[in-house]
Amino acid sequence: MNHNNFINNLLYLYNNVTIIINLKEKKISHYYDSNNLIDSNISIDEFVFDFSNRNEFNLDSKNKLTRFFSNFFSSNDPFSINATYILKDESKLLLNFKGYKYDNDDVLLVISRIEDNITNSTYDYLTKVLSRESMVKKVNEALLDVKPFTLMIIDIDYFKQFNDSYGHMYGDIVLVEVASALKKYVSNNGYVGRIGGDEFLLLLYIDNDYEVVHDACSKIKKVINNISNHNIKKASITATIGCALYPNDGNNYYTLFKKIDKALYRGKRKGRNCFIIYDEEKCGKISDEFSEINNNIDSKDVKYSNFNIISAVSEILNKDNNYNKNIYDSLDLIGTYFVLDRIALYVLNIDEDNIKQIHCWCSNNSTGLDKVILNDKENIDVWRDNLDSLGMLKIVQVESNKHLTIYNDLHNQQTSAILAFELKCRDENVGFIRFDMCSINRFWQTNDIYSLMVISKLYAIFINKINEQIKHNKELYYDRLTSIYNYIRWRDLVQIEVENTSSYSVMYFDIEGFKHLNDIYGSKVCDEALITIAEGFKEVFTTGMIYSRVADDKFLCFIPTDDKSLIESVYNYLENKLRTSMNYKDTFHLICGVYINKDNDILTTSIDKANIARKQPTTYKEGLCYFSSEQYEEKKFKTELELHMFEALDNNEFLLYLQPKVNIKTGEVIGAEALTRWNFKHENLITPNLFIPLFEQNGFIKELDYKVFENVCIFLRKVIDNNNNPIIISVNISRYQKDFDTYINKIDSIRKDYNIPPELIELEITEGMYVSDVKEISNLIKKLHYLGYRVSMDDFGSGYSNLAALADMDFDLIKLDKGFCVNTKNEKEKIILSFVMELAHELDMDVLCEGVETKEFMEYLKSIGCNIVQGYLFDKPIPEEHFYDKYIKKI
Ligand code: C2E
Ligand code: CA
Ligand code: CA
């Protein structure tokens, strides 16, 4: 073989040789350039010698080559070097030597020419057939002529997979081989160009005759199949061919290209390794074609084409919270990978349907970013109008599409070709993305369209994610109903202010009787009231004021001042607005507690203090209330009690005190009332007025009632066990006992535990209880009577007296309230008192008078026929052991 052939072939059209060397035999087993397979039997030494001794290589390159070859044969890793080769005309040629072992015996070596400055983009750098741009030019030139021609796309089947499985170098070889074969076939009868990774475009001057075209296609198919049979044993190479005829199928580049693209697509759908000559009926309409693409979005094409770039984009977008940078980085990657000139990502403001944000990327050739800034609504609509049913706009050559509504825009933006997508996520249009070419046309290949379509979807999802996050943040910081800050946001903002100023006030608002109003007027009206307050805040706003809705009808307002007149004007404004601007005038009123910071409290304490002040006023007439430290101490004290109450129950801190009931005629102690004292932590004695109302509020009173009842049983047990005469002891039932059956079961089982005769126990039902439900109370009385207890009515005359109801209830005893009894000078009260006395006797009930403090009053009571009394005149409530010693033992 002529050694010069190596170099000569390099310099030939394709400038690329591939050599497979068998290491065992130290022979070159295959050697082929893009033109021919040359089976040759030369030894490696000869081959290497030939290279390193050629005078055309300069010294430096020779050294490099020697080193390259010695490493190349001994190492398993891929190698690559560049060496300079000097041509006869003294111009220089840069050659790349690249190789690796692909199995134990064989090594692969590719020698290729590296693009130098002399070569421009007329030829494809790898295959040396025409470049995409030159091909467009050629087609456009041919279109000026009447001579018919056929345009074909040849797409190598599963090229990406092939590339992945056998390595890029094999991929390169395939491309070179295919290009070479096509070139040979076309010869002088047309042009071949590589227009994309694995896509070739062929212009063939043949007749517009179906038979002729069919024949050409099958020949080309064979030529390609031959490559696989012949040169590359590992893989079989096939291609799918789509073609259209000029002038039959179209007289411009855009139409023709669209048709071959469609034909190609049909071929792929048919299963590849075939050719499709465009046929209007078979290939269908454009929209159909694209919906087919859409349906097959999961097809192998997408999976294998540009899979890496798609996953890279997704990875970059979700890298961290630096959204803008991530978007830019991903656009940069896409732009570079797909060799684009410009990308613009428009993010829409969904509520207002305008553009919120534009992210741009552009290559060095681009004409600049300012051109792609769309800023008004009209522009968006123009875009929308140009999208097809897939939400896509694809233009290969803007200049030849003057009829498009968007033409002028694109022309002004210096866009020469464009692919654009609507960004949709969950049926919501969240934006647009456009991929522009700025100076050249672009055949958007199916693979690239798929990939960019998938990438667009990634952006849509990403934008949607950010939108959701913004929405979520809004929900985090704003109250849904009134759209003002919520408590969390308010607290965070006020916290910062509080750190810088000590002179501030916190106002804590609520609506008087809001729960009740909700029941009466419904939530719609009440929501309106809340919104009215929020509006009021906006109107009365003064510098530095921060307001929020805390929950329900509660609002908080921070004012950086201790100026009471300002505070009052804010309150008055809001109260007045609420009172007058609603449909229900004079129904809704504001209550407000204010804390003016004095003690340099932390914020939560200031809020607590304003809240304590808020709970002070009982009607709106005294609606504005300032915090006082007494209130605070009281509240603190209550909290302390509440924290300890359960423990106190177990520690027996609730002591039994007994107050005697006396028969005034005989002076005899005929019974006692059980009253509680709290020996708090066994340190100080607390009277019921401090803890009973609290327990009534928090429900703990129920527990306490059982405890007192049990203490009474224990006491009676002691009396009985000591053989003393037992007396009747009365126990209070709290008016907050609601479930009477539970109550009765519980006390009766306690009584049984201590084996106490029920007639020794009297239960006091307070007057307030039976106004609500007479029937229920009379049932309770019946049940208690049935079990053998005595029942008395407590606090009669304290305010709820319902004399008629009294007749329906079978009390054993009526206890006249101490308030009822005091003023003996008031004639009217005397009349009422004697009337009650008569009524009670009529109903066969005993009457006891509570709170008797004076002899004088006692005498009066005697005179009207009341003979049982309880009061300080005889004794105070005293500890049970004193009571035992004083009254029981004696008897
Ligand atoms: P109450 O049931 O009306 O109890 C009578 C109250 O009048 C007792 O107050 C008693 O000390 C007081 N008192 C008795 N004689 C006089 C007097 O001559 N002058 C004056 N000014 N007051 C007199 P206490 O013990 O402070 O209890 C207050 C209230 O707390 C009781 O009113 C009762 O409603 C409630 N309470 C006390 N212990 C218990 C209990 O164990 N269970 C329940 N549910 N409530 C209790
Ligand atoms: Ca009582
Ligand atoms: Ca009472």
PDB file of C-alpha atoms in Angstrom, residues 45-46 63 92 107 122 135 186-187 214 284 345 358 375 407 468 471 518 522 528 556 561 583 721 777 810 841:
ATOM      1  CA  ASP A  45       5.889  -0.188  13.020  1.00  0.00           C
ATOM      2  CA  GLU A  46       5.766   0.670   9.392  1.00  0.00           C
ATOM      3  CA  ASN A  63       8.318  14.293  19.147  1.00  0.00           C
ATOM      4  CA  LYS A  92      -0.295  24.654   8.075  1.00  0.00           C
ATOM      5  CA  VAL A 107      -7.165  -0.389  19.207  1.00  0.00           C
ATOM      6  CA  THR A 122     -19.339  26.220   4.412  1.00  0.00           C
ATOM      7  CA  MET A 135     -27.324  23.819   2.555  1.00  0.00           C
ATOM      8  CA  VAL A 186     -25.217  12.300  -5.037  1.00  0.00           C
ATOM      9  CA  SER A 187     -22.020  12.973  -6.876  1.00  0.00           C
ATOM     10  CA  HIS A 214     -38.868   5.972  -5.130  1.00  0.00           C
ATOM     11  CA  GLY A 284     -51.926  14.828   7.083  1.00  0.00           C
ATOM     12  CA  LEU A 345     -38.131  33.347  29.269  1.00  0.00           C
ATOM     13  CA  ILE A 358     -38.027  38.339  31.765  1.00  0.00           C
ATOM     14  CA  ASN A 375     -43.874  44.616  27.956  1.00  0.00           C
ATOM     15  CA  TYR A 407     -43.723  38.884  11.489  1.00  0.00           C
ATOM     16  CA  GLU A 468     -46.909  28.443  44.703  1.00  0.00           C
ATOM     17  CA  LYS A 471     -48.650  32.213  47.395  1.00  0.00           C
ATOM     18  CA  ASN A 518     -71.984  35.504  65.071  1.00  0.00           C
ATOM     19  CA  GLY A 522     -74.238  34.855  60.829  1.00  0.00           C
ATOM     20  CA  GLU A 528     -67.849  42.099  57.047  1.00  0.00           C
ATOM     21  CA  LEU A 556     -53.242  43.893  67.414  1.00  0.00           C
ATOM     22  CA  THR A 561     -45.633  56.388  70.719  1.00  0.00           C
ATOM     23  CA  ASN A 583     -75.691  47.605  57.756  1.00  0.00           C
ATOM     24  CA  ASP A 721     -67.497   6.292 114.194  1.00  0.00           C
ATOM     25  CA  ILE A 777     -83.525  21.211  87.865  1.00  0.00           C
ATOM     26  CA  ASP A 810     -89.635  20.575  95.642  1.00  0.00           C
ATOM     27  CA  HIS A 841     -94.302  27.946 104.503  1.00  0.00           C
TER      28      HIS A 841
END
